[in-house]
XYZ file of C-alpha atoms in Angstrom:
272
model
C 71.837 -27.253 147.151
C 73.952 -25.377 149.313
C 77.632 -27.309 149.800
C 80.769 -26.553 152.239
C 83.796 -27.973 152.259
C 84.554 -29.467 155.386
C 85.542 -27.458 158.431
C 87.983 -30.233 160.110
C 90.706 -30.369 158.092
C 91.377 -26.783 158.428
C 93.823 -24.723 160.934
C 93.330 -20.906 159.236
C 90.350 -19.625 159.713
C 90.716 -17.107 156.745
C 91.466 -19.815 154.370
C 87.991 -21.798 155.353
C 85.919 -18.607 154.778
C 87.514 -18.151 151.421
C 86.946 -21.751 150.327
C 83.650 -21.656 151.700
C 82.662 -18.618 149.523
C 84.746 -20.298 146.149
C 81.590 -23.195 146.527
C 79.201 -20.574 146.459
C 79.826 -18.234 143.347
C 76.638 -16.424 143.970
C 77.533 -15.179 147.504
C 80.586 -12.482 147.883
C 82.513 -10.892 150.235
C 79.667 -7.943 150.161
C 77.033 -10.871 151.107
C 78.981 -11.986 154.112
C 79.469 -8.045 155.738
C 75.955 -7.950 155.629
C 75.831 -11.133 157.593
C 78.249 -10.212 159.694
C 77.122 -6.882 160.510
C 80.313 -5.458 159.078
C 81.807 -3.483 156.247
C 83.356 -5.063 153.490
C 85.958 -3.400 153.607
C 86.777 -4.957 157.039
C 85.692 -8.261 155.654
C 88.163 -8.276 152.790
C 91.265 -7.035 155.399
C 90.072 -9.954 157.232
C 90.368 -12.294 154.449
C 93.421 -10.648 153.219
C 95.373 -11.225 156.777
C 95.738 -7.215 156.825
C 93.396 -7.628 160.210
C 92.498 -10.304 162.935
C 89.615 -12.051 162.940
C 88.266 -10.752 166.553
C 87.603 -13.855 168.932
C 84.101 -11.931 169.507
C 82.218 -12.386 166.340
C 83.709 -15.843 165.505
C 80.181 -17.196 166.607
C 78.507 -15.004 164.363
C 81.000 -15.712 161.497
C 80.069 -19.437 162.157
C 76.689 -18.627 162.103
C 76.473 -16.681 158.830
C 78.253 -19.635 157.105
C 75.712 -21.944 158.478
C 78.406 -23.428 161.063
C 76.392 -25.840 163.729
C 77.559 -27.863 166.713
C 81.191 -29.418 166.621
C 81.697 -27.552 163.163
C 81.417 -23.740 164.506
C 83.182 -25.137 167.505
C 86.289 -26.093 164.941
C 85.738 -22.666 163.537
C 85.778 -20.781 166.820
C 88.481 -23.114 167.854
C 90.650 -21.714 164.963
C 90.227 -18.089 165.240
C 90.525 -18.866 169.306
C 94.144 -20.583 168.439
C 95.507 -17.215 166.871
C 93.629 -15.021 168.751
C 92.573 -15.947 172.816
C 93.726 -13.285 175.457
C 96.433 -15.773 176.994
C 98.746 -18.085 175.901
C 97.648 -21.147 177.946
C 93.536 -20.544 175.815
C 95.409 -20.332 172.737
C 97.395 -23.428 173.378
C 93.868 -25.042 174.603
C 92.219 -24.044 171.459
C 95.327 -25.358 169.258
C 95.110 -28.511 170.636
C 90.895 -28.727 169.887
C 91.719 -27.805 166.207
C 94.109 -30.376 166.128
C 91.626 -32.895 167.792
C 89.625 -31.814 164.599
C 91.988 -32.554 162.219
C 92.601 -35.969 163.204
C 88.792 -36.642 162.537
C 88.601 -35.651 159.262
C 91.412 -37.791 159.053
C 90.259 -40.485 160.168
C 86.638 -39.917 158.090
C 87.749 -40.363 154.446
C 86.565 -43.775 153.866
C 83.479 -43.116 155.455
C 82.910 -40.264 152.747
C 84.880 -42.983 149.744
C 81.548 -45.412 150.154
C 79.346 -42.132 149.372
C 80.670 -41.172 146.333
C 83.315 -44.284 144.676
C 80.006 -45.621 143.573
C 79.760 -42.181 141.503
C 81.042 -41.556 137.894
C 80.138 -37.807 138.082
C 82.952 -37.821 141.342
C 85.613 -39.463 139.312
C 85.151 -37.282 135.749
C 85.869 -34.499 138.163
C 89.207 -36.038 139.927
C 90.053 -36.334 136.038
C 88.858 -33.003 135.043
C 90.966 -31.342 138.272
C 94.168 -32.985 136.978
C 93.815 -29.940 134.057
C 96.105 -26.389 135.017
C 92.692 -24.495 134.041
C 90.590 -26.058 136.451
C 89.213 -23.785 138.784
C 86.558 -25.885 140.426
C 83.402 -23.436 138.700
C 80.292 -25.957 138.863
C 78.778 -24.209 136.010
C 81.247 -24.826 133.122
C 81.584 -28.768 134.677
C 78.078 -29.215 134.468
C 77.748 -27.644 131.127
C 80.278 -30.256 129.505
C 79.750 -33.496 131.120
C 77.656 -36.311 129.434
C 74.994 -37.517 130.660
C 73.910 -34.363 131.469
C 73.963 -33.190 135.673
C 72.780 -30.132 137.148
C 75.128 -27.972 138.969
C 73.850 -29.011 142.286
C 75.279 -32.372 141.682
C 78.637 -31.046 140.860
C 78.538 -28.963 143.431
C 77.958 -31.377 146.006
C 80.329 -33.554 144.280
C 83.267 -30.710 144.288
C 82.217 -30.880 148.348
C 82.504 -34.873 148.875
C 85.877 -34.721 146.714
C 87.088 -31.944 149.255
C 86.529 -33.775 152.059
C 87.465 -36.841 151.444
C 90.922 -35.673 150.666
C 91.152 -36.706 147.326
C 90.551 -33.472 145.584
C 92.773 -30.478 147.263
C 92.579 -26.566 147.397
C 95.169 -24.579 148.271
C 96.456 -21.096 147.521
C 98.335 -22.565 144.723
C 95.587 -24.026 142.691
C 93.769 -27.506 142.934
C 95.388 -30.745 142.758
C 94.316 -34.642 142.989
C 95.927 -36.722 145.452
C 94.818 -40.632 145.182
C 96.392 -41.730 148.482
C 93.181 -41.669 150.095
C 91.270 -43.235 147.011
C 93.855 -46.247 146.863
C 93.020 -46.392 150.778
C 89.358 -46.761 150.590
C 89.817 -49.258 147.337
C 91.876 -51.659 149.620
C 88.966 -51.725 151.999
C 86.855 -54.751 151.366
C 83.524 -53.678 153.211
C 79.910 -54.433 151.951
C 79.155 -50.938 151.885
C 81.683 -50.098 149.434
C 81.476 -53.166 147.584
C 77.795 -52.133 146.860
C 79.193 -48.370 145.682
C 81.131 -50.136 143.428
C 78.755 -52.730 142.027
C 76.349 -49.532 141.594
C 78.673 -47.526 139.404
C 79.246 -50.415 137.234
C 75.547 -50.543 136.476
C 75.374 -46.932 135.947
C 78.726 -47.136 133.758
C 77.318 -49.856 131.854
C 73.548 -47.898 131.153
C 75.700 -45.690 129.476
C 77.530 -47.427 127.378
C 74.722 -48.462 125.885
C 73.024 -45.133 125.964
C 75.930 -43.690 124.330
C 74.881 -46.338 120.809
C 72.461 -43.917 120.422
C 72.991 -39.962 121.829
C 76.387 -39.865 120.300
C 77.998 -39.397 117.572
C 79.878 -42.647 115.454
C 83.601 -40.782 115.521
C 83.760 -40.026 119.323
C 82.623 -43.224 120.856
C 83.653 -47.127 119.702
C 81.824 -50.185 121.341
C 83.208 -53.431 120.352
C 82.897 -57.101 121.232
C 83.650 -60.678 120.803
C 82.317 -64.017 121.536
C 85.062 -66.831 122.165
C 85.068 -70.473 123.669
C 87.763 -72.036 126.094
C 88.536 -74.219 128.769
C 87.251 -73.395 131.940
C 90.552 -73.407 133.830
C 91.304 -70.476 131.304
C 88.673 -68.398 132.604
C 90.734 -66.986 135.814
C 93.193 -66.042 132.787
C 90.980 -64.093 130.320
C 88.746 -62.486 133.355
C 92.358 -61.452 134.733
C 93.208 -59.499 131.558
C 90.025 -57.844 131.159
C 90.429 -56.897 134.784
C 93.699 -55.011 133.720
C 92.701 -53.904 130.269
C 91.281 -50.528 131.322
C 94.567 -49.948 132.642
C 96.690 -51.128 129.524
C 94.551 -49.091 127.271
C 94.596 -45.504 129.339
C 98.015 -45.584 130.914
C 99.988 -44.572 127.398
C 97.804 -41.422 127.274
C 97.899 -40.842 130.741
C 99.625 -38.010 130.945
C 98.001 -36.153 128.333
C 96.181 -33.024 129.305
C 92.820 -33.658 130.248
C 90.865 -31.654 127.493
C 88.073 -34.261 126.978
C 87.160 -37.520 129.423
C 86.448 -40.836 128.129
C 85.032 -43.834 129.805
C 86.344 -47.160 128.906
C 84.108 -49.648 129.694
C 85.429 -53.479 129.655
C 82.883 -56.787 130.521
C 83.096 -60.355 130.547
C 80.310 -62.634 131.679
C 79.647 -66.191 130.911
C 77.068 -67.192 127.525
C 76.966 -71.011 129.038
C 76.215 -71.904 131.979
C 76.564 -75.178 133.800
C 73.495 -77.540 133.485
């Protein structure tokens, strides 16, 4: 599955192309001159901003990077911004890339209810918080349990991108949760249902864990107690919280394993 990350929130043209070729390891800068109908050479000076990105071939750079509608039109828009023949087009073309970057923008919680509803999305936002990560799908899919392919964290990688919530720059990768905490204050059926569906899929795997791993790295525990009903808002209250309690001390440890902690409460009576 081929992934991008997306085109909107970008103003340098140079930077897009080079993001766009770190999500696909088995293309290179060699691939793309061939696309391009240029030398690599050229292609790396390009890349390198030791030469301008001619306003000519931005279509065909679009193109090659499989760039359609209102995306190559961002793209052109960029490279138009830096590079028009007057002032007044690159002021024109400044303002479209802007117009861009207020969509994506405005899209992240939109993108939250496709993927909040996925554990494989938030291993990775944990994974990312490591100084080593380098965003390689291989090595991710290699270590996480249940297994994934490396299409899925690929495409994951993409959705965290775009969303905001996972961040590339020439400095390294970071995590920032302001738009998670956004999209978990929304209170939309859509999202709701995201939600509800990861908690299925988290709780398949508790229980698949019983039996594919080992005793020493996993623990499932549980208790049955009887109370008075107007002390059930209290106990479901504290179990809401207890994922939080139990993580937080160790939250700032290095992230050189992931663990899920799984907490439920559901009612072994029910009213006649």
């Amino acid at each position: 599955m081929s992934v991008s990350p997306s085109v909107f929130p970008y103003d340098d043209p140079r930077r897009y192309v080079r993001d766009w070729l770190q999500h696909r390891p088995r293309l290179s800068q060699r691939w793309l001159a061939r696309k391009v109908e240029s030398s690599p050479a050229r292609v790396s000076m390009v890349l390198n901003q030791q030469r301008a990105l001619p306003l000519d071939v931005a279509t065909t750079w679009a193109k090659a990077m499989g760039l359609e509608g209102e995306e190559a039109s961002h793209f052109e828009a960029m490279v138009a911004a830096e590079n028009a023949p007057t002032e007044a087009l690159r002021e024109e073309a400044k303002r479209q890339v802007r117009a861009g970057q207020d969509f994506a923008r405005a899209t992240p919680l939109d993108s939250a209810t496709n993927w909040l509803g996925s554990w494989v999305h938030l291993a990775l936002l944990e994974a990312a918080r490591h100084p080593s990560f380098d965003g390689r799908p291989e090595p991710l899919a290699a270590r996480l349990w249940p297994p994934v392919d490396v299409e899925t964290v690929e495409a994951a990688i993409a959705d965290l991108l775009a969303s905001g919530v996972l961040v590339r720059s020439d400095s390294g990768w970071r995590t920032d949760e302001r738009p998670l905490r956004t999209a978990l204050r929304v209170r939309d059926r859509p999202l709701a249902e995201a939600v509800a569906h990861m908690h299925h899929e988290q709780l398949a795997h508790a229980s698949q864990a019983l039996d594919a791993l080992p005793g020493p790295s996993r623990h499932v525990v549980s208790v049955t107690v009887g109370l008075a009903k107007d002390r059930v808002p209290h106990l479901l209250e504290a179990v809401r919280t207890a994922p939080l309690h139990l993580a937080s001390p160790h939250a700032d440890d290095l992230p050189e394993t992931i663990m899920e902690i799984v907490v439920a409460a559901y009612p072994r009576t029910v009213d006649p």
